[in-house]
mmCIF file of C-alpha atoms in Angstrom:
data_model
loop_
_atom_site.group_PDB
_atom_site.id
_atom_site.type_symbol
_atom_site.label_atom_id
_atom_site.label_comp_id
_atom_site.label_asym_id
_atom_site.label_seq_id
_atom_site.Cartn_x
_atom_site.Cartn_y
_atom_site.Cartn_z
ATOM 1 C CA MET A 1 85.062 102.452 160.049
ATOM 2 C CA VAL A 2 83.037 99.665 161.614
ATOM 3 C CA TYR A 3 84.055 96.023 161.610
ATOM 4 C CA ARG A 4 81.450 93.291 161.917
ATOM 5 C CA VAL A 5 82.952 90.232 163.588
ATOM 6 C CA ARG A 6 80.759 87.185 163.211
ATOM 7 C CA THR A 7 81.693 83.839 164.726
ATOM 8 C CA TYR A 8 79.861 80.590 164.092
ATOM 9 C CA GLU A 9 80.115 77.527 166.300
ATOM 10 C CA ILE A 10 80.080 74.583 163.911
ATOM 11 C CA ILE A 11 80.390 70.815 163.729
ATOM 12 C CA PRO A 12 83.821 70.002 162.214
ATOM 13 C CA ASN A 13 82.484 67.976 159.279
ATOM 14 C CA VAL A 14 80.256 70.883 158.165
ATOM 15 C CA VAL A 15 83.175 73.113 157.094
ATOM 16 C CA PRO A 16 83.077 72.128 153.380
ATOM 17 C CA GLN A 17 79.305 72.672 153.123
ATOM 18 C CA PHE A 18 79.514 75.948 155.041
ATOM 19 C CA ASN A 19 82.358 77.180 152.813
ATOM 20 C CA HIS A 20 80.371 76.277 149.701
ATOM 21 C CA PHE A 21 77.302 78.147 150.964
ATOM 22 C CA PHE A 22 79.430 81.156 151.900
ATOM 23 C CA HIS A 23 81.198 81.313 148.526
ATOM 24 C CA GLU A 24 78.058 80.620 146.474
ATOM 25 C CA TYR A 25 75.542 82.894 148.216
ATOM 26 C CA LEU A 26 76.809 85.122 151.015
ATOM 27 C CA LEU A 27 80.120 86.441 149.700
ATOM 28 C CA PRO A 28 78.908 87.547 146.242
ATOM 29 C CA ASN A 29 75.886 89.360 147.663
ATOM 30 C CA GLN A 30 77.923 91.196 150.292
ATOM 31 C CA LEU A 31 80.628 92.247 147.810
ATOM 32 C CA LEU A 32 78.085 93.324 145.210
ATOM 33 C CA HIS A 33 76.513 95.721 147.688
ATOM 34 C CA GLY A 34 79.727 97.261 149.032
ATOM 35 C CA ALA A 35 80.872 95.218 152.015
ATOM 36 C CA GLU A 36 84.585 94.482 152.274
ATOM 37 C CA LEU A 37 85.710 91.099 153.590
ATOM 38 C CA ILE A 38 88.809 91.481 155.764
ATOM 39 C CA GLY A 39 89.125 87.733 156.203
ATOM 40 C CA ARG A 40 87.464 84.488 157.190
ATOM 41 C CA TRP A 41 89.100 81.855 159.367
ATOM 42 C CA VAL A 42 88.453 78.426 160.861
ATOM 43 C CA ASN A 43 90.080 77.420 164.139
ATOM 44 C CA GLU A 44 92.418 74.429 164.432
ATOM 45 C CA LYS A 45 89.723 72.127 165.830
ATOM 46 C CA ARG A 46 87.364 73.189 163.011
ATOM 47 C CA THR A 47 84.677 74.049 165.559
ATOM 48 C CA LYS A 48 84.471 77.796 164.842
ATOM 49 C CA ILE A 49 84.490 80.006 161.771
ATOM 50 C CA THR A 50 85.005 83.754 162.137
ATOM 51 C CA ALA A 51 84.483 86.364 159.426
ATOM 52 C CA ILE A 52 85.407 90.036 159.678
ATOM 53 C CA TRP A 53 83.706 92.550 157.397
ATOM 54 C CA LYS A 54 84.530 96.239 157.022
ATOM 55 C CA TYR A 55 81.968 99.027 156.536
ATOM 56 C CA GLU A 56 82.241 102.819 156.344
ATOM 57 C CA SER A 57 79.778 103.190 159.259
ATOM 58 C CA MET A 58 76.868 101.443 160.977
ATOM 59 C CA GLU A 59 74.551 103.262 158.573
ATOM 60 C CA HIS A 60 76.535 101.843 155.638
ATOM 61 C CA TYR A 61 76.219 98.341 157.128
ATOM 62 C CA LYS A 62 72.461 98.745 157.590
ATOM 63 C CA GLN A 63 72.025 99.987 154.009
ATOM 64 C CA ILE A 64 73.924 96.987 152.646
ATOM 65 C CA GLU A 65 71.872 94.546 154.716
ATOM 66 C CA GLU A 66 68.605 96.095 153.510
ATOM 67 C CA CYS A 67 69.732 95.866 149.872
ATOM 68 C CA ILE A 68 70.788 92.240 150.302
ATOM 69 C CA LYS A 69 67.428 91.222 151.766
ATOM 70 C CA ARG A 70 65.722 92.409 148.566
ATOM 71 C CA THR A 71 67.882 90.370 146.158
ATOM 72 C CA SER A 72 66.963 87.164 144.390
ATOM 73 C CA LEU A 73 70.295 85.690 145.501
ATOM 74 C CA HIS A 74 69.249 86.175 149.127
ATOM 75 C CA GLN A 75 65.975 84.395 148.427
ATOM 76 C CA LEU A 76 67.846 81.551 146.707
ATOM 77 C CA ALA A 77 70.154 81.281 149.716
ATOM 78 C CA GLN A 78 67.207 81.034 152.101
ATOM 79 C CA THR A 79 65.548 78.391 149.949
ATOM 80 C CA HIS A 80 68.769 76.383 149.708
ATOM 81 C CA ARG A 81 69.344 76.554 153.484
ATOM 82 C CA SER A 82 65.902 75.101 154.088
ATOM 83 C CA THR A 83 66.876 71.993 152.085
ATOM 84 C CA ILE A 84 70.183 71.192 153.839
ATOM 85 C CA GLU A 85 71.364 70.296 157.327
ATOM 86 C CA PRO A 86 72.051 73.245 159.644
ATOM 87 C CA LEU A 87 75.373 74.928 158.853
ATOM 88 C CA TYR A 88 76.109 76.062 162.399
ATOM 89 C CA ILE A 89 75.146 75.407 166.011
ATOM 90 C CA SER A 90 75.164 79.031 167.140
ATOM 91 C CA THR A 91 76.442 82.414 166.039
ATOM 92 C CA ASN A 92 77.662 85.583 167.687
ATOM 93 C CA GLU A 93 77.961 88.977 166.019
ATOM 94 C CA GLU A 94 79.743 92.065 167.332
ATOM 95 C CA TYR A 95 80.603 95.460 165.881
ATOM 96 C CA TRP A 96 84.080 96.804 166.532
ATOM 97 C CA SER A 97 85.743 100.169 165.953
ATOM 98 C CA MET A 98 89.447 100.951 165.617
ATOM 99 C CA THR A 99 91.293 102.269 168.666
ATOM 100 C CA GLY A 100 93.819 104.179 166.549
ATOM 101 C CA ASN A 101 95.597 104.395 163.194
ATOM 102 C CA TYR A 102 97.971 101.453 162.847
ATOM 103 C CA ASP A 103 99.031 101.895 159.223
ATOM 104 C CA PHE A 104 102.782 101.437 159.518
ATOM 105 C CA LYS A 105 103.511 101.413 155.776
ATOM 106 C CA GLY A 106 106.406 103.639 154.884
ATOM 107 C CA LEU A 107 107.899 103.571 158.374
ATOM 108 C CA GLU A 108 110.682 101.156 157.446
#
């Protein structure tokens, strides 16, 4: 498994607009093509949003991204972004792998 950890540095008052854009355009396209959202969080100061996505492998991630780029929803998202204020100041993306199996279900 590969986990894509993407963090956005944002302006606090942009959170509602960013959430709307995420729920309207990004989330549906990712889910439709096989990505799994582990979670999405905003820090207490509302200056950062972090999303963690799960993929079978880097190849799986790359396939999903290529499929997304060819969709009409992706094109709509790009058009919409060009008509609104920037949603983030900067972004950082990393790819993480598990260090072991930590499934403790059934150990109680």
